[in-house]
Short mmCIF file of C-alpha atoms in Angstrom, two decimals:
data_model
loop_
_atom_site.label_atom_id
_atom_site.label_comp_id
_atom_site.label_asym_id
_atom_site.label_seq_id
_atom_site.Cartn_x
_atom_site.Cartn_y
_atom_site.Cartn_z
CA MET A 15 -24.57 81.00 150.81
CA ALA A 16 -21.85 83.13 150.67
CA THR A 17 -21.83 85.60 147.81
CA ILE A 18 -18.76 87.19 145.38
CA ILE A 19 -19.09 90.49 144.60
CA ILE A 20 -18.54 91.34 141.47
CA PRO A 21 -17.03 95.29 140.00
CA THR A 22 -18.09 96.72 137.37
CA PRO A 23 -15.30 96.33 134.94
CA LEU A 24 -16.03 91.80 134.56
CA ARG A 25 -19.83 92.63 134.31
CA LYS A 26 -19.36 91.72 130.47
CA TYR A 27 -18.71 88.37 131.43
CA THR A 28 -21.75 87.54 133.78
CA ASN A 29 -24.16 88.55 131.71
CA GLN A 30 -24.43 91.95 133.86
CA ASN A 31 -25.24 90.25 137.05
CA ARG A 32 -23.44 92.07 140.24
CA LYS A 33 -23.16 89.04 142.80
CA PHE A 34 -22.88 85.29 142.06
CA GLU A 35 -24.11 82.98 145.33
CA THR A 36 -21.66 80.20 145.70
CA THR A 37 -22.40 76.60 147.45
CA GLU A 38 -18.87 76.20 148.07
CA ASP A 39 -17.67 76.62 151.41
CA ASN A 40 -13.94 77.97 151.25
CA LEU A 41 -12.90 80.46 149.23
CA SER A 42 -10.17 78.77 146.34
CA ASP A 43 -13.76 76.77 145.89
CA ALA A 44 -16.34 79.73 145.85
CA ILE A 45 -13.49 81.16 143.06
CA GLN A 46 -13.28 78.48 140.93
CA GLN A 47 -16.78 77.50 140.99
CA PHE A 48 -17.18 81.52 139.99
CA ILE A 49 -14.63 81.10 137.38
CA ASP A 50 -16.79 77.81 136.10
CA GLU A 51 -19.92 79.99 135.87
CA TYR A 52 -18.20 82.37 133.74
CA PRO A 53 -15.97 81.37 131.79
CA GLU A 54 -14.45 83.97 130.46
CA VAL A 55 -13.86 85.72 133.97
CA LYS A 56 -10.58 83.56 134.18
CA GLN A 57 -8.66 85.28 131.90
CA ASN A 58 -9.06 88.82 133.60
CA LEU A 59 -9.10 87.32 136.91
CA LEU A 60 -6.25 84.60 137.50
CA ASP A 61 -2.88 84.90 135.23
CA GLU A 62 -1.47 82.16 133.52
CA ASP A 63 0.11 80.47 136.71
CA GLY A 64 -3.91 80.90 138.04
CA ASN A 65 -2.90 82.99 141.00
CA VAL A 66 -5.40 86.51 141.24
CA ARG A 67 -3.73 88.94 139.28
CA SER A 68 -1.27 91.11 140.86
CA TYR A 69 -3.85 94.35 139.93
CA ILE A 70 -6.89 92.14 141.26
CA LYS A 71 -7.24 92.50 145.22
CA LEU A 72 -10.17 89.89 147.10
CA TYR A 73 -11.69 91.33 150.50
CA ILE A 74 -14.10 89.70 153.25
CA GLY A 75 -14.62 92.92 155.13
CA ASP A 76 -11.87 94.43 155.71
CA GLU A 77 -9.27 91.70 155.21
CA GLU A 78 -7.29 91.32 152.30
CA VAL A 79 -7.13 87.93 151.68
CA ASN A 80 -5.82 85.54 148.91
CA PRO A 81 -6.50 81.89 147.11
CA ALA A 82 -2.93 81.10 146.83
CA GLU A 83 -2.76 82.04 150.81
CA ASN A 84 -5.76 81.93 152.39
CA GLY A 85 -7.30 79.21 149.70
CA SER A 86 -9.43 77.37 152.70
CA THR A 87 -10.73 79.86 154.87
CA GLN A 88 -14.20 79.20 155.84
CA LEU A 89 -17.17 80.87 154.32
CA THR A 90 -20.31 81.18 155.97
CA ASP A 91 -24.16 82.37 153.77
CA ASP A 92 -23.52 85.72 155.67
CA THR A 93 -19.72 86.29 154.00
CA GLU A 94 -19.38 88.22 151.35
CA VAL A 95 -15.93 87.97 148.99
CA SER A 96 -15.27 90.98 146.72
CA ILE A 97 -13.03 91.42 143.80
CA VAL A 98 -11.58 94.76 144.24
CA PRO A 99 -10.02 95.90 140.99
CA ALA A 100 -6.10 97.52 142.44
CA ILE A 101 -6.70 100.77 140.11
CA ALA A 102 -2.77 102.09 139.39
CA GLY A 103 -1.03 103.68 136.15
CA GLY A 104 0.78 106.93 135.53
CA THR A 105 3.47 108.05 132.84
CA GLU A 106 6.50 106.56 131.66
CA LEU A 107 9.30 106.89 133.93
CA MET B 22 -16.93 103.61 120.50
CA LYS B 23 -17.43 107.04 121.80
CA VAL B 24 -17.72 109.16 125.26
CA ARG B 25 -19.67 112.12 125.50
CA ILE B 26 -18.70 114.10 128.38
CA SER B 27 -20.91 116.95 129.74
CA PHE B 28 -19.33 120.22 129.99
CA ASP B 29 -20.00 119.97 133.94
CA ALA B 30 -17.87 116.94 133.98
CA LEU B 31 -15.01 118.21 131.80
CA GLN B 32 -14.34 121.16 133.64
CA GLN B 33 -14.18 119.20 137.11
CA MET B 34 -11.55 116.74 135.69
CA HIS B 35 -9.86 119.86 134.32
CA LYS B 36 -9.76 121.65 137.85
CA HIS B 37 -8.49 118.58 139.62
CA ALA B 38 -5.47 118.22 136.85
CA GLU B 39 -4.22 121.47 137.35
CA THR B 40 -4.66 122.28 140.73
CA ASP B 41 -2.74 118.22 141.62
CA TYR B 42 0.04 118.93 139.07
CA PRO B 43 2.98 118.64 139.09
CA ASN B 44 1.44 115.64 140.87
CA GLU B 45 -0.80 113.22 138.84
CA CYS B 46 -4.75 113.07 139.72
CA CYS B 47 -7.48 110.24 139.34
CA GLY B 48 -10.79 109.90 140.16
CA PHE B 49 -14.05 107.82 138.57
CA PHE B 50 -16.51 109.26 136.58
CA TYR B 51 -20.33 108.43 135.85
CA GLY B 52 -23.22 107.89 133.68
CA LEU B 53 -24.98 106.24 131.33
CA GLU B 54 -24.02 103.05 129.28
CA GLY B 55 -24.95 102.76 125.86
CA ASP B 56 -23.99 102.73 122.01
CA ILE B 57 -22.43 106.41 123.44
CA ARG B 58 -21.15 106.19 127.02
CA GLN B 59 -22.38 109.49 128.84
CA VAL B 60 -20.24 110.98 131.11
CA ARG B 61 -22.12 113.07 133.53
CA ILE B 62 -20.60 112.92 137.07
CA THR B 63 -17.57 112.84 138.13
CA ARG B 64 -15.79 111.61 141.91
CA LYS B 65 -12.34 113.12 143.12
CA VAL B 66 -10.36 110.48 144.80
CA GLU B 67 -7.05 110.62 146.64
CA ASN B 68 -4.03 109.25 144.92
CA ALA B 69 -2.88 106.68 147.22
CA LYS B 70 0.70 106.18 145.41
CA GLU B 71 3.52 106.61 148.25
CA GLY B 72 6.20 108.05 147.03
CA ASP B 73 6.83 110.23 144.11
CA GLN B 74 3.66 111.29 142.96
CA ARG B 75 4.37 112.96 139.32
CA ARG B 76 4.68 109.59 137.56
CA ARG B 77 2.33 107.33 139.34
CA PHE B 78 -0.94 107.25 140.67
CA GLN B 79 -3.17 104.54 142.45
CA ILE B 80 -6.66 104.49 143.96
CA ALA B 81 -7.04 102.61 147.85
CA PRO B 82 -8.77 99.67 147.58
CA LYS B 83 -11.68 101.01 150.11
CA ASP B 84 -11.79 104.14 147.51
CA TYR B 85 -12.21 101.32 145.11
CA GLN B 86 -15.52 99.62 146.91
CA GLU B 87 -16.66 102.99 147.93
CA ALA B 88 -16.95 104.31 143.94
CA GLU B 89 -18.88 100.98 143.18
CA LYS B 90 -21.61 101.89 146.06
CA TYR B 91 -22.30 105.79 144.95
CA ALA B 92 -23.07 104.54 141.42
CA ILE B 93 -25.49 101.37 143.00
CA ASP B 94 -26.97 104.23 145.46
CA HIS B 95 -27.31 106.74 142.31
CA ASP B 96 -28.14 104.37 140.04
CA LEU B 97 -25.55 105.05 137.54
CA ASP B 98 -23.09 102.89 135.91
CA LEU B 99 -19.19 103.58 137.11
CA LEU B 100 -18.00 104.09 133.48
CA GLY B 101 -14.47 104.67 134.25
CA VAL B 102 -11.28 106.40 135.75
CA TYR B 103 -9.71 109.58 134.46
CA HIS B 104 -6.15 110.61 135.48
CA SER B 105 -3.42 112.70 134.95
CA HIS B 106 -0.01 112.91 132.67
CA PRO B 107 1.79 116.01 134.08
CA ASP B 108 3.62 117.00 131.20
CA HIS B 109 3.17 113.79 129.23
CA PRO B 110 1.03 113.53 126.35
CA ALA B 111 -2.58 111.92 127.09
CA GLU B 112 -1.99 108.91 126.63
CA PRO B 113 -1.51 105.53 128.00
CA SER B 114 1.91 104.34 129.32
CA GLU B 115 2.76 100.65 128.87
CA HIS B 116 1.93 100.60 132.77
CA ASP B 117 -0.61 101.95 132.36
CA ARG B 118 -1.80 98.85 130.07
CA LYS B 119 -0.51 96.11 132.15
CA VAL B 120 -2.86 97.01 134.91
CA ALA B 121 -5.96 97.85 133.37
CA MET B 122 -9.81 96.70 133.25
CA PRO B 123 -11.15 95.68 130.88
CA TRP B 124 -14.95 97.94 129.85
CA PHE B 125 -13.68 100.89 131.40
CA SER B 126 -12.99 103.56 130.02
CA TYR B 127 -9.54 105.46 131.04
CA ILE B 128 -9.89 109.30 130.01
CA ILE B 129 -5.94 111.39 130.11
CA ILE B 130 -5.57 114.73 131.06
CA SER B 131 -2.36 116.17 129.53
CA VAL B 132 -1.34 118.64 132.02
CA GLN B 133 1.55 121.18 130.20
CA ASP B 134 2.80 123.40 132.64
CA GLY B 135 -0.01 123.30 134.86
CA GLU B 136 -2.78 123.38 132.60
CA ALA B 137 -5.28 121.03 130.99
CA VAL B 138 -4.55 120.83 127.39
CA LYS B 139 -5.57 117.82 125.96
CA THR B 140 -8.15 115.00 126.44
CA ARG B 141 -8.40 111.38 125.79
CA SER B 142 -10.34 108.12 125.78
CA TRP B 143 -8.97 105.09 126.23
CA GLN B 144 -10.53 101.12 126.49
CA LEU B 145 -8.54 97.66 126.08
CA ASN B 146 -9.93 95.66 123.76
CA ASN B 147 -10.00 91.76 123.76
CA GLU B 148 -6.17 91.48 123.39
CA ARG B 149 -5.47 93.67 126.39
CA GLN B 150 -4.37 96.41 123.30
CA PHE B 151 -5.77 99.99 124.62
CA GLU B 152 -8.53 101.27 121.82
CA GLU B 153 -9.05 105.30 121.76
CA GLU B 154 -12.04 106.10 122.10
CA THR B 155 -13.76 109.79 120.50
CA VAL B 156 -14.11 112.53 122.99
CA GLU B 157 -17.58 114.93 122.75
CA THR B 158 -17.99 117.27 124.98
CA GLU B 159 -21.54 117.98 125.23
CA GLU B 160 -23.91 119.59 127.90
CA PHE B 161 -26.37 117.88 129.28
CA THR B 162 -29.43 118.94 130.92
CA THR B 163 -29.89 116.87 134.16
CA LYS B 164 -32.94 118.69 136.03
#
């Protein structure tokens, strides 16, 4: 089963689990299964249109993926999908 | 919500903020989660924002992933992110709020004329608004 790596800030919604093993074999279904398992993740992972929020990136290895564009990406047993917050900020311009 | 920062960690954040002035600096901090968050270690990260860094910071995804790995390898909690506000108050901007993650503490250091003058910490509530955390400074015995 492929694995979703959960970042620290989202673990409050995943019973502190660091990983989620999905039985799905493509990216979109895997993310949906993850959200079905931990519904509170949804508002912090997806925007109102159901897309991954702009300040969160998904990676398979070094490659950025996005369910909206690469949703059919096939996952194998050793695939790790990392959820990575794009940390940014700054003062008012 | 209370954050207790070791003297050394606070000094490191201040030094980083002053060294990078007038640009914004950024980094992670680690420690132990509990009723009071205990900040013990800081790790500097390069500001990956392209262009003018005086009003913006950004952390590269690779640096974030390494930060998570460091926490696991050292059996510490990744507690949050610090950054500086050169010549601005230690208060989160709307830009800070929009891209903030839940649970993390966001420590902001105000640097005025090159000197770190104020350190405050903030955390998102369930309505995605920042609430200020009480900051205490303490010297820990880490050995």
